[in-house]
mmCIF file of C-alpha atoms and ligand atoms in Angstrom:
data_model
loop_
_atom_site.group_PDB
_atom_site.id
_atom_site.type_symbol
_atom_site.label_atom_id
_atom_site.label_comp_id
_atom_site.label_asym_id
_atom_site.label_seq_id
_atom_site.Cartn_x
_atom_site.Cartn_y
_atom_site.Cartn_z
ATOM 1 C CA MET A 26 -0.011 -0.292 -0.099
ATOM 2 C CA ASN A 27 1.525 3.593 -0.936
ATOM 3 C CA ASN A 28 -0.053 5.252 2.125
ATOM 4 C CA GLN A 29 2.763 3.127 4.181
ATOM 5 C CA PRO A 30 6.257 3.650 3.895
ATOM 6 C CA ASP A 31 8.680 0.555 3.980
ATOM 7 C CA GLU A 32 10.253 -0.636 7.371
ATOM 8 C CA LYS A 33 12.830 1.920 7.792
ATOM 9 C CA GLY A 34 10.196 4.553 7.040
ATOM 10 C CA PHE A 35 10.806 5.510 3.320
ATOM 11 C CA TYR A 36 8.113 6.489 1.008
ATOM 12 C CA GLY A 37 10.326 6.202 -2.196
ATOM 13 C CA VAL A 38 13.357 7.743 -1.571
ATOM 14 C CA PHE A 39 12.151 10.242 1.004
ATOM 15 C CA GLY A 40 11.660 10.016 4.786
ATOM 16 C CA GLY A 41 13.606 7.918 6.932
ATOM 17 C CA ALA A 42 14.783 8.756 10.658
ATOM 18 C CA TYR A 43 17.957 10.879 10.556
ATOM 19 C CA ILE A 44 18.635 11.259 14.323
ATOM 20 C CA PRO A 45 21.443 11.740 16.934
ATOM 21 C CA GLU A 46 22.177 8.782 18.635
ATOM 22 C CA ILE A 47 20.446 9.569 21.956
ATOM 23 C CA LEU A 48 17.396 9.506 20.338
ATOM 24 C CA HIS A 49 17.503 6.218 19.318
ATOM 25 C CA GLY A 50 15.903 4.617 22.059
ATOM 26 C CA ASN A 51 12.894 7.016 22.160
ATOM 27 C CA VAL A 52 12.174 6.612 18.468
ATOM 28 C CA GLU A 53 12.335 2.828 18.430
ATOM 29 C CA SER A 54 10.187 2.726 21.751
ATOM 30 C CA LEU A 55 7.606 4.713 19.988
ATOM 31 C CA LYS A 56 7.192 2.916 16.704
ATOM 32 C CA LYS A 57 7.133 -0.358 19.390
ATOM 33 C CA ALA A 58 4.381 1.375 21.283
ATOM 34 C CA PHE A 59 2.506 2.737 18.250
ATOM 35 C CA TYR A 60 2.457 -0.432 16.143
ATOM 36 C CA ALA A 61 0.992 -2.138 19.446
ATOM 37 C CA ALA A 62 -1.676 0.349 19.972
ATOM 38 C CA ARG A 63 -3.147 0.284 16.001
ATOM 39 C CA GLU A 64 -3.890 -2.978 16.846
ATOM 40 C CA ASP A 65 -5.151 -2.873 20.109
ATOM 41 C CA GLU A 66 -8.703 -2.896 20.496
ATOM 42 C CA SER A 67 -8.834 -1.030 24.073
ATOM 43 C CA PHE A 68 -7.171 1.817 22.679
ATOM 44 C CA GLN A 69 -8.737 2.174 19.660
ATOM 45 C CA LYS A 70 -12.153 2.292 21.416
ATOM 46 C CA GLU A 71 -10.869 5.088 23.771
ATOM 47 C CA TYR A 72 -9.491 7.195 20.757
ATOM 48 C CA ALA A 73 -12.720 6.628 18.854
ATOM 49 C CA TYR A 74 -14.963 7.861 21.536
ATOM 50 C CA LEU A 75 -12.847 10.900 22.004
ATOM 51 C CA LEU A 76 -13.339 11.748 18.168
ATOM 52 C CA LYS A 77 -17.069 11.121 18.433
ATOM 53 C CA GLN A 78 -18.019 12.744 21.556
ATOM 54 C CA TYR A 79 -14.705 15.405 22.342
ATOM 55 C CA VAL A 80 -13.823 16.604 18.772
ATOM 56 C CA GLY A 81 -17.974 16.409 17.703
ATOM 57 C CA ARG A 82 -16.934 13.632 14.864
ATOM 58 C CA PRO A 83 -17.958 12.911 12.021
ATOM 59 C CA SER A 84 -17.050 16.260 10.541
ATOM 60 C CA PRO A 85 -19.742 16.841 7.949
ATOM 61 C CA LEU A 86 -19.032 16.498 4.207
ATOM 62 C CA TYR A 87 -21.510 18.956 2.907
ATOM 63 C CA TYR A 88 -22.238 19.765 -0.607
ATOM 64 C CA ALA A 89 -21.660 23.360 -1.971
ATOM 65 C CA GLY A 90 -24.278 24.328 -3.937
ATOM 66 C CA ARG A 91 -23.699 27.353 -5.202
ATOM 67 C CA LEU A 92 -19.646 27.064 -5.423
ATOM 68 C CA SER A 93 -20.548 23.809 -7.591
ATOM 69 C CA GLN A 94 -22.377 25.680 -9.748
ATOM 70 C CA THR A 95 -19.775 28.547 -9.852
ATOM 71 C CA TYR A 96 -16.958 25.731 -11.231
ATOM 72 C CA GLY A 97 -19.217 23.537 -12.869
ATOM 73 C CA ALA A 98 -18.659 20.482 -10.807
ATOM 74 C CA ARG A 99 -20.257 18.769 -7.739
ATOM 75 C CA ILE A 100 -18.275 20.165 -4.974
ATOM 76 C CA TYR A 101 -18.379 18.483 -1.848
ATOM 77 C CA LEU A 102 -16.509 20.331 1.509
ATOM 78 C CA LYS A 103 -14.959 18.159 4.216
ATOM 79 C CA ARG A 104 -15.511 20.067 7.117
ATOM 80 C CA GLU A 105 -12.514 19.700 9.415
ATOM 81 C CA ASP A 106 -13.173 23.234 10.513
ATOM 82 C CA LEU A 107 -15.969 22.094 12.641
ATOM 83 C CA ASN A 108 -14.010 19.953 15.127
ATOM 84 C CA HIS A 109 -13.166 20.944 18.458
ATOM 85 C CA THR A 110 -10.401 23.675 18.368
ATOM 86 C CA GLY A 111 -11.095 24.914 14.649
ATOM 87 C CA SER A 112 -8.864 22.252 12.570
ATOM 88 C CA HIS A 113 -7.738 18.854 12.027
ATOM 89 C CA LYS A 114 -4.789 18.772 14.405
ATOM 90 C CA ILE A 115 -6.947 17.737 17.375
ATOM 91 C CA ASN A 116 -7.450 14.085 15.731
ATOM 92 C CA ASN A 117 -3.649 13.677 15.638
ATOM 93 C CA ALA A 118 -2.921 15.385 19.191
ATOM 94 C CA LEU A 119 -5.532 12.872 20.810
ATOM 95 C CA GLY A 120 -4.326 9.900 19.069
ATOM 96 C CA GLN A 121 -0.550 10.845 20.247
ATOM 97 C CA ILE A 122 -1.747 11.789 24.066
ATOM 98 C CA LEU A 123 -3.569 8.420 24.095
ATOM 99 C CA LEU A 124 -0.113 6.507 23.242
ATOM 100 C CA ALA A 125 1.589 8.930 25.487
ATOM 101 C CA LYS A 126 -0.530 7.956 28.278
ATOM 102 C CA ARG A 127 0.031 4.440 27.540
ATOM 103 C CA MET A 128 3.422 4.771 27.297
ATOM 104 C CA GLY A 129 3.770 6.355 31.077
ATOM 105 C CA LYS A 130 4.840 9.764 29.879
ATOM 106 C CA THR A 131 4.096 12.904 32.117
ATOM 107 C CA ARG A 132 5.574 15.269 30.308
ATOM 108 C CA ILE A 133 4.803 16.482 26.809
ATOM 109 C CA ILE A 134 6.213 19.134 24.378
ATOM 110 C CA ALA A 135 5.065 20.622 20.987
ATOM 111 C CA GLU A 136 6.187 22.761 18.394
ATOM 112 C CA THR A 137 3.720 25.422 16.531
ATOM 113 C CA GLY A 138 3.697 27.761 14.017
ATOM 114 C CA ALA A 139 0.171 29.428 13.876
ATOM 115 C CA GLY A 140 -0.664 28.127 17.229
ATOM 116 C CA GLN A 141 -3.238 25.349 16.040
ATOM 117 C CA HIS A 142 -1.290 22.299 16.758
ATOM 118 C CA GLY A 143 0.076 24.310 20.150
ATOM 119 C CA VAL A 144 -3.843 24.611 20.978
ATOM 120 C CA ALA A 145 -4.641 21.607 20.257
ATOM 121 C CA THR A 146 -1.943 19.708 22.098
ATOM 122 C CA ALA A 147 -2.670 21.864 25.000
ATOM 123 C CA THR A 148 -5.993 21.022 25.137
ATOM 124 C CA ALA A 149 -5.056 17.695 24.905
ATOM 125 C CA CYS A 150 -2.682 17.815 27.730
ATOM 126 C CA ALA A 151 -5.753 19.988 29.853
ATOM 127 C CA LEU A 152 -7.941 16.992 28.966
ATOM 128 C CA MET A 153 -5.359 14.106 30.445
ATOM 129 C CA GLY A 154 -4.131 16.166 33.197
ATOM 130 C CA LEU A 155 -0.050 16.293 31.245
ATOM 131 C CA GLU A 156 2.287 19.106 31.875
ATOM 132 C CA CYS A 157 2.758 20.865 28.544
ATOM 133 C CA VAL A 158 5.549 22.872 26.920
ATOM 134 C CA VAL A 159 4.756 24.530 23.416
ATOM 135 C CA PHE A 160 8.048 25.577 21.396
ATOM 136 C CA MET A 161 6.927 28.512 19.500
ATOM 137 C CA GLY A 162 9.122 31.009 17.425
ATOM 138 C CA LYS A 163 9.011 34.924 18.692
ATOM 139 C CA THR A 164 7.619 35.727 15.721
ATOM 140 C CA ASP A 165 4.829 34.232 15.916
ATOM 141 C CA VAL A 166 4.104 34.278 19.372
ATOM 142 C CA GLU A 167 3.666 38.067 18.489
ATOM 143 C CA ARG A 168 1.613 38.069 15.392
ATOM 144 C CA GLN A 169 -0.899 34.848 16.845
ATOM 145 C CA PHE A 170 -1.154 35.926 20.473
ATOM 146 C CA LEU A 171 -4.749 35.045 20.668
ATOM 147 C CA ASN A 172 -3.642 31.742 20.488
ATOM 148 C CA VAL A 173 -0.357 31.916 22.881
ATOM 149 C CA GLN A 174 -3.230 33.129 25.311
ATOM 150 C CA LYS A 175 -5.462 30.007 24.767
ATOM 151 C CA MET A 176 -2.276 27.951 25.222
ATOM 152 C CA ARG A 177 -2.083 29.548 28.302
ATOM 153 C CA MET A 178 -5.165 29.450 29.888
ATOM 154 C CA LEU A 179 -4.887 25.752 28.990
ATOM 155 C CA GLY A 180 -2.185 25.428 31.268
ATOM 156 C CA ALA A 181 0.518 25.391 28.853
ATOM 157 C CA ARG A 182 4.047 26.723 28.930
ATOM 158 C CA VAL A 183 4.853 28.699 25.792
ATOM 159 C CA GLU A 184 8.659 28.995 25.378
ATOM 160 C CA PRO A 185 9.386 31.809 22.533
ATOM 161 C CA VAL A 186 12.037 30.434 20.323
ATOM 162 C CA THR A 187 14.801 33.549 19.199
ATOM 163 C CA SER A 188 17.069 31.793 16.991
ATOM 164 C CA GLY A 189 16.466 32.359 12.950
ATOM 165 C CA ASN A 190 13.885 33.748 11.638
ATOM 166 C CA MET A 191 11.916 33.094 14.885
ATOM 167 C CA THR A 192 9.139 30.985 13.410
ATOM 168 C CA LEU A 193 7.758 27.088 12.593
ATOM 169 C CA LYS A 194 11.503 25.739 11.170
ATOM 170 C CA ASP A 195 13.229 27.298 14.345
ATOM 171 C CA ALA A 196 10.447 26.401 16.998
ATOM 172 C CA THR A 197 11.030 22.688 15.175
ATOM 173 C CA ASN A 198 14.633 23.094 16.049
ATOM 174 C CA GLU A 199 14.211 23.968 19.629
ATOM 175 C CA ALA A 200 11.855 21.337 20.311
ATOM 176 C CA ILE A 201 14.326 18.677 18.908
ATOM 177 C CA ARG A 202 17.347 20.179 20.915
ATOM 178 C CA TYR A 203 15.013 20.080 24.024
ATOM 179 C CA TRP A 204 13.746 16.349 23.897
ATOM 180 C CA CYS A 205 17.293 15.283 23.127
ATOM 181 C CA SER A 206 18.520 16.886 26.631
ATOM 182 C CA ASN A 207 15.151 15.291 28.108
ATOM 183 C CA PRO A 208 14.295 11.971 26.319
ATOM 184 C CA ASP A 209 11.426 10.858 28.986
ATOM 185 C CA THR A 210 9.554 13.885 27.088
ATOM 186 C CA PHE A 211 6.802 12.903 24.928
ATOM 187 C CA TYR A 212 7.273 14.833 21.360
ATOM 188 C CA ILE A 213 3.609 15.500 20.112
ATOM 189 C CA ILE A 214 4.947 16.739 16.324
ATOM 190 C CA GLY A 215 2.167 18.169 14.860
ATOM 191 C CA SER A 216 2.091 17.159 11.037
ATOM 192 C CA THR A 217 3.352 14.068 8.675
ATOM 193 C CA VAL A 218 6.963 15.248 9.333
ATOM 194 C CA GLY A 219 9.502 14.300 11.482
ATOM 195 C CA PRO A 220 11.705 11.035 11.996
ATOM 196 C CA HIS A 221 10.076 7.853 10.965
ATOM 197 C CA PRO A 222 7.471 6.715 12.492
ATOM 198 C CA TYR A 223 5.992 10.079 12.986
ATOM 199 C CA PRO A 224 4.933 10.814 9.353
ATOM 200 C CA GLU A 225 3.259 7.655 9.152
ATOM 201 C CA MET A 226 1.903 7.638 12.638
ATOM 202 C CA VAL A 227 0.250 11.433 11.997
ATOM 203 C CA GLY A 228 -0.802 10.130 8.767
ATOM 204 C CA TYR A 229 -2.768 7.278 10.304
ATOM 205 C CA PHE A 230 -4.440 9.423 13.300
ATOM 206 C CA GLN A 231 -5.541 11.782 10.305
ATOM 207 C CA SER A 232 -6.887 9.167 8.028
ATOM 208 C CA VAL A 233 -10.104 8.988 9.902
ATOM 209 C CA ILE A 234 -11.040 11.722 7.447
ATOM 210 C CA SER A 235 -10.801 9.694 4.082
ATOM 211 C CA GLU A 236 -12.677 7.071 6.311
ATOM 212 C CA GLU A 237 -15.540 8.883 6.903
ATOM 213 C CA ILE A 238 -15.278 10.742 3.129
ATOM 214 C CA LYS A 239 -15.902 6.619 1.849
ATOM 215 C CA TRP A 240 -19.131 6.005 3.798
ATOM 216 C CA GLN A 241 -20.643 9.974 3.357
ATOM 217 C CA LEU A 242 -20.067 10.048 -0.084
ATOM 218 C CA GLU A 243 -21.727 6.944 -0.722
ATOM 219 C CA GLU A 244 -24.422 7.339 1.443
ATOM 220 C CA GLN A 245 -25.310 10.801 -0.475
ATOM 221 C CA THR A 246 -24.362 9.839 -3.877
ATOM 222 C CA GLY A 247 -24.307 6.387 -3.935
ATOM 223 C CA ARG A 248 -20.770 6.157 -4.757
ATOM 224 C CA SER A 249 -17.903 6.029 -2.026
ATOM 225 C CA TYR A 250 -14.997 7.647 -3.877
ATOM 226 C CA PRO A 251 -14.825 10.907 -5.982
ATOM 227 C CA ASP A 252 -13.129 12.058 -9.111
ATOM 228 C CA ILE A 253 -10.727 14.744 -7.637
ATOM 229 C CA LEU A 254 -9.670 15.217 -4.115
ATOM 230 C CA ILE A 255 -8.084 18.573 -3.414
ATOM 231 C CA ALA A 256 -6.226 19.490 0.147
ATOM 232 C CA CYS A 257 -3.881 22.062 1.023
ATOM 233 C CA VAL A 258 -0.119 20.927 2.178
ATOM 234 C CA GLY A 259 1.816 22.339 4.991
ATOM 235 C CA GLY A 260 3.629 19.424 6.342
ATOM 236 C CA GLY A 261 0.933 17.286 4.642
ATOM 237 C CA SER A 262 -1.412 16.044 7.746
ATOM 238 C CA ASN A 263 -4.482 17.196 6.626
ATOM 239 C CA ALA A 264 -3.881 16.280 2.764
ATOM 240 C CA MET A 265 -2.724 12.971 4.409
ATOM 241 C CA GLY A 266 -5.740 12.239 5.874
ATOM 242 C CA THR A 267 -7.683 13.211 3.012
ATOM 243 C CA TYR A 268 -5.870 10.913 0.586
ATOM 244 C CA TYR A 269 -5.131 7.881 2.861
ATOM 245 C CA HIS A 270 -8.003 5.231 1.774
ATOM 246 C CA TYR A 271 -7.918 6.475 -1.854
ATOM 247 C CA ILE A 272 -4.102 6.086 -2.770
ATOM 248 C CA ASP A 273 -4.470 3.177 -4.670
ATOM 249 C CA ASP A 274 -7.060 3.783 -6.091
ATOM 250 C CA PRO A 275 -6.656 4.809 -9.758
ATOM 251 C CA ARG A 276 -10.022 6.351 -10.415
ATOM 252 C CA VAL A 277 -9.031 9.058 -7.860
ATOM 253 C CA LYS A 278 -7.361 12.047 -9.062
ATOM 254 C CA ILE A 279 -5.055 13.675 -6.269
ATOM 255 C CA ILE A 280 -4.592 17.282 -6.323
ATOM 256 C CA SER A 281 -2.552 19.558 -3.650
ATOM 257 C CA ALA A 282 -2.204 23.423 -2.789
ATOM 258 C CA GLU A 283 1.049 24.361 -1.660
ATOM 259 C CA ALA A 284 1.884 28.075 -0.405
ATOM 260 C CA GLY A 285 3.357 30.148 -3.557
ATOM 261 C CA GLY A 286 3.862 32.879 -1.401
ATOM 262 C CA LYS A 287 4.566 36.150 -3.476
ATOM 263 C CA GLY A 288 5.261 33.391 -6.531
ATOM 264 C CA VAL A 289 7.185 30.871 -7.295
ATOM 265 C CA ASP A 290 9.982 32.737 -8.850
ATOM 266 C CA THR A 291 10.267 35.726 -5.990
ATOM 267 C CA GLY A 292 12.290 34.020 -3.410
ATOM 268 C CA GLU A 293 9.495 35.121 -1.023
ATOM 269 C CA THR A 294 7.756 31.535 -1.306
ATOM 270 C CA ALA A 295 7.168 28.161 0.792
ATOM 271 C CA ALA A 296 6.637 26.284 -2.513
ATOM 272 C CA THR A 297 8.537 23.566 -1.223
ATOM 273 C CA MET A 298 7.776 21.031 -3.819
ATOM 274 C CA HIS A 299 8.149 23.363 -6.933
ATOM 275 C CA VAL A 300 11.451 25.057 -5.607
ATOM 276 C CA GLY A 301 12.896 22.315 -3.238
ATOM 277 C CA THR A 302 15.730 19.696 -4.240
ATOM 278 C CA PRO A 303 16.400 16.860 -1.880
ATOM 279 C CA GLY A 304 17.771 17.237 1.450
ATOM 280 C CA ILE A 305 17.356 16.583 5.222
ATOM 281 C CA ILE A 306 15.628 18.451 7.549
ATOM 282 C CA HIS A 307 14.211 17.704 11.278
ATOM 283 C CA GLY A 308 15.107 13.905 11.029
ATOM 284 C CA PHE A 309 13.768 12.960 7.281
ATOM 285 C CA LYS A 310 15.034 13.229 3.895
ATOM 286 C CA THR A 311 12.794 15.251 1.644
ATOM 287 C CA LEU A 312 12.245 18.093 -0.642
ATOM 288 C CA LEU A 313 13.652 20.997 0.994
ATOM 289 C CA MET A 314 14.138 24.721 0.188
ATOM 290 C CA GLN A 315 17.764 24.910 0.441
ATOM 291 C CA ASP A 316 20.865 27.355 -1.230
ATOM 292 C CA HIS A 317 23.563 25.598 -3.367
ATOM 293 C CA ASP A 318 25.497 25.426 0.094
ATOM 294 C CA GLY A 319 22.561 23.356 1.728
ATOM 295 C CA GLN A 320 21.696 26.241 3.959
ATOM 296 C CA ILE A 321 18.323 26.279 4.302
ATOM 297 C CA THR A 322 15.755 29.388 2.783
ATOM 298 C CA GLU A 323 13.423 31.245 4.314
ATOM 299 C CA PRO A 324 10.204 30.290 3.481
ATOM 300 C CA TYR A 325 7.736 32.981 3.097
ATOM 301 C CA SER A 326 3.736 32.535 2.988
ATOM 302 C CA ILE A 327 1.113 34.899 4.285
ATOM 303 C CA SER A 328 -0.261 31.641 6.136
ATOM 304 C CA ALA A 329 1.630 30.905 9.083
ATOM 305 C CA GLY A 330 0.564 26.998 8.817
ATOM 306 C CA LEU A 331 1.943 26.718 5.536
ATOM 307 C CA ASP A 332 5.321 28.471 6.377
ATOM 308 C CA TYR A 333 7.522 25.435 6.497
ATOM 309 C CA PRO A 334 10.508 24.913 4.170
ATOM 310 C CA GLY A 335 10.559 21.280 3.826
ATOM 311 C CA VAL A 336 7.177 18.985 3.473
ATOM 312 C CA GLY A 337 6.199 15.542 4.181
ATOM 313 C CA PRO A 338 7.876 12.818 2.897
ATOM 314 C CA ALA A 339 4.851 10.706 1.542
ATOM 315 C CA HIS A 340 3.792 14.191 -0.311
ATOM 316 C CA ALA A 341 7.581 14.527 -1.755
ATOM 317 C CA HIS A 342 6.841 11.276 -2.965
ATOM 318 C CA PHE A 343 3.578 11.575 -4.314
ATOM 319 C CA TYR A 344 4.772 14.825 -5.929
ATOM 320 C CA GLN A 345 7.780 13.322 -7.747
ATOM 321 C CA THR A 346 6.121 10.085 -8.999
ATOM 322 C CA GLY A 347 3.103 11.805 -10.467
ATOM 323 C CA ARG A 348 0.625 10.506 -8.402
ATOM 324 C CA ALA A 349 -0.405 13.541 -6.925
ATOM 325 C CA SER A 350 -0.319 17.177 -9.393
ATOM 326 C CA VAL A 351 0.925 20.085 -7.034
ATOM 327 C CA HIS A 352 -0.450 23.690 -7.505
ATOM 328 C CA ALA A 353 1.967 26.917 -5.987
ATOM 329 C CA ILE A 354 -1.186 29.164 -4.554
ATOM 330 C CA THR A 355 -0.051 32.825 -4.263
ATOM 331 C CA ASP A 356 -1.234 34.678 -1.395
ATOM 332 C CA ALA A 357 -3.513 36.895 -3.714
ATOM 333 C CA GLU A 358 -5.013 33.819 -5.010
ATOM 334 C CA ALA A 359 -5.670 32.220 -1.792
ATOM 335 C CA MET A 360 -6.959 35.665 -0.162
ATOM 336 C CA THR A 361 -9.587 35.974 -3.302
ATOM 337 C CA ALA A 362 -10.586 31.896 -2.539
ATOM 338 C CA ALA A 363 -11.360 32.838 0.923
ATOM 339 C CA PHE A 364 -13.499 35.907 0.403
ATOM 340 C CA GLU A 365 -15.089 33.794 -2.304
ATOM 341 C CA LEU A 366 -16.115 31.183 -0.110
ATOM 342 C CA THR A 367 -17.495 33.179 2.945
ATOM 343 C CA ARG A 368 -19.823 35.095 0.103
ATOM 344 C CA LEU A 369 -20.845 32.023 -1.922
ATOM 345 C CA GLU A 370 -21.583 29.395 1.235
ATOM 346 C CA GLY A 371 -21.224 31.505 4.505
ATOM 347 C CA ILE A 372 -18.073 29.595 5.297
ATOM 348 C CA ILE A 373 -15.125 31.683 6.412
ATOM 349 C CA PRO A 374 -11.795 29.575 6.174
ATOM 350 C CA ALA A 375 -8.514 29.547 7.085
ATOM 351 C CA ILE A 376 -5.725 31.086 4.803
ATOM 352 C CA GLU A 377 -4.458 27.688 4.947
ATOM 353 C CA SER A 378 -7.471 26.053 3.630
ATOM 354 C CA ALA A 379 -8.406 29.034 0.966
ATOM 355 C CA HIS A 380 -4.932 27.584 -0.808
ATOM 356 C CA ALA A 381 -6.769 24.838 -1.477
ATOM 357 C CA LEU A 382 -10.127 26.380 -2.459
ATOM 358 C CA ALA A 383 -7.749 28.350 -5.114
ATOM 359 C CA VAL A 384 -7.298 24.945 -6.893
ATOM 360 C CA LEU A 385 -10.860 25.645 -8.469
ATOM 361 C CA LYS A 386 -9.639 27.882 -10.449
ATOM 362 C CA LYS A 387 -6.804 26.348 -11.756
ATOM 363 C CA GLU A 388 -8.427 23.006 -12.919
ATOM 364 C CA SER A 389 -11.422 22.733 -15.707
ATOM 365 C CA PHE A 390 -13.888 20.340 -14.736
ATOM 366 C CA GLY A 391 -16.613 18.034 -16.694
ATOM 367 C CA ALA A 392 -20.349 18.624 -15.321
ATOM 368 C CA GLY A 393 -20.458 15.400 -13.618
ATOM 369 C CA ASP A 394 -16.890 15.634 -11.982
ATOM 370 C CA LEU A 395 -17.572 14.436 -8.025
ATOM 371 C CA VAL A 396 -14.940 16.996 -6.457
ATOM 372 C CA VAL A 397 -14.093 16.254 -2.045
ATOM 373 C CA LEU A 398 -12.116 19.542 -1.177
ATOM 374 C CA THR A 399 -11.007 19.345 2.499
ATOM 375 C CA VAL A 400 -11.620 22.398 4.540
ATOM 376 C CA SER A 401 -8.945 22.361 7.038
ATOM 377 C CA GLY A 402 -9.374 25.082 9.748
ATOM 378 C CA ARG A 403 -12.090 28.111 10.106
ATOM 379 C CA GLY A 404 -10.850 31.429 9.714
ATOM 380 C CA ASP A 405 -10.988 32.677 13.439
ATOM 381 C CA LYS A 406 -7.467 32.816 13.909
ATOM 382 C CA ASP A 407 -6.859 34.797 10.467
ATOM 383 C CA MET A 408 -9.515 37.399 10.897
ATOM 384 C CA ASP A 409 -6.828 39.843 11.421
ATOM 385 C CA THR A 410 -4.914 39.049 8.229
ATOM 386 C CA LEU A 411 -8.226 38.870 6.586
ATOM 387 C CA ILE A 412 -9.705 42.762 7.418
ATOM 388 C CA ASN A 413 -6.116 44.029 6.633
ATOM 389 C CA TYR A 414 -5.911 42.646 3.055
HETATM 390 C C1 PLP B 3 -1.643 23.386 10.282
HETATM 391 C C2 PLP B 3 -2.819 23.778 9.222
HETATM 392 C C3 PLP B 3 -2.651 23.462 8.046
HETATM 393 C C4 PLP B 3 -0.950 22.647 7.472
HETATM 394 O O1 PLP B 3 -0.542 21.327 8.317
HETATM 395 P P1 PLP B 3 -0.980 20.336 7.453
HETATM 396 O O2 PLP B 3 0.154 19.327 8.260
HETATM 397 O O3 PLP B 3 -0.189 20.016 6.256
HETATM 398 O O4 PLP B 3 -2.260 19.778 7.297
HETATM 399 C C5 PLP B 3 -3.289 23.661 7.082
HETATM 400 N N1 PLP B 3 -4.572 24.217 7.527
HETATM 401 C C6 PLP B 3 -4.860 24.377 9.084
HETATM 402 C C7 PLP B 3 -6.188 24.975 9.678
HETATM 403 C C8 PLP B 3 -3.755 24.496 10.027
HETATM 404 O O5 PLP B 3 -4.166 24.392 11.031
#
């Protein structure tokens, strides 16, 4: 199955575990615990209960009538924006916190960019009564202050990171550094990135998205698969969840949206798959924005959740093998799409999700085409950016 890496964690040539010796034991015991939990009925039962009664799943699959009319296709929106805490991130945070509990860990660390994963992790820690430390670039602490206040209210300690650009990449560096000197902590990574088994594990915890799409689509259209799936890719977790059960189905076309920033040729971009070359970051091999000396280039996007110089190894593999086609969506295209969805359907999306919506203008559809597009989060956190635009 193409949604699974090989036993060393490789999707094609990407992935793996490039970690310092000190973390080797951690990563090995995490792997063991994850594979055991996946097969364990009591773990599955507790996780399913939380997804249903705490997160509010299944998230609706909504037929967007006016959007469909505009683009001449049958467009369904997978509403991850309606989850508790406002995005898909909670699916993964809860899966990993249950695993942490099972492993007897009491202190949790996490990295965050826009703050959505930080809030989801702080929420899961409050729920389980565990200690929580969130690493966040100082720049992001300042521009996403509402989420910082939420994390603190939930009982988490937010550690502002002052290295580099003081954004997501730097927060992740710091979380890994802390993990190396405190190997007893459990590191909850927020996307399908990091050393094996994280990309596989996070993809698995998000796979509930396509599991639901299958029966919801069958219920509403009499067919369990769409012609086209669309999702935005930062590290790639909401997209992996959306594609998971369809990756081996050749009837389903997969289209990803990455953040073009001001344009792929401007130097101010986060379009990793378009401009990246193979390299290693945060413990895995992927397509990476870097210069000729292998120095990582600072990414830029209007959306703090897509502002990452790498991409999950599975997505680099899908891109390179042609399984997915990938559009680089500019800031302006994403903003236009955000306002369009708001006016056509009464849904204010996160700016990340708006990148997926902008794909609708880039493709031409047949009248019968069945499209499922994941709205990964709600726009509340982005109101300042949307108003100022
Ligand atoms: C974090 C985030 C993303 C990007 O992360 P992925 O792992 O690529 O899904 C996209 N949308 C929202 C709303 C987010 O919070």
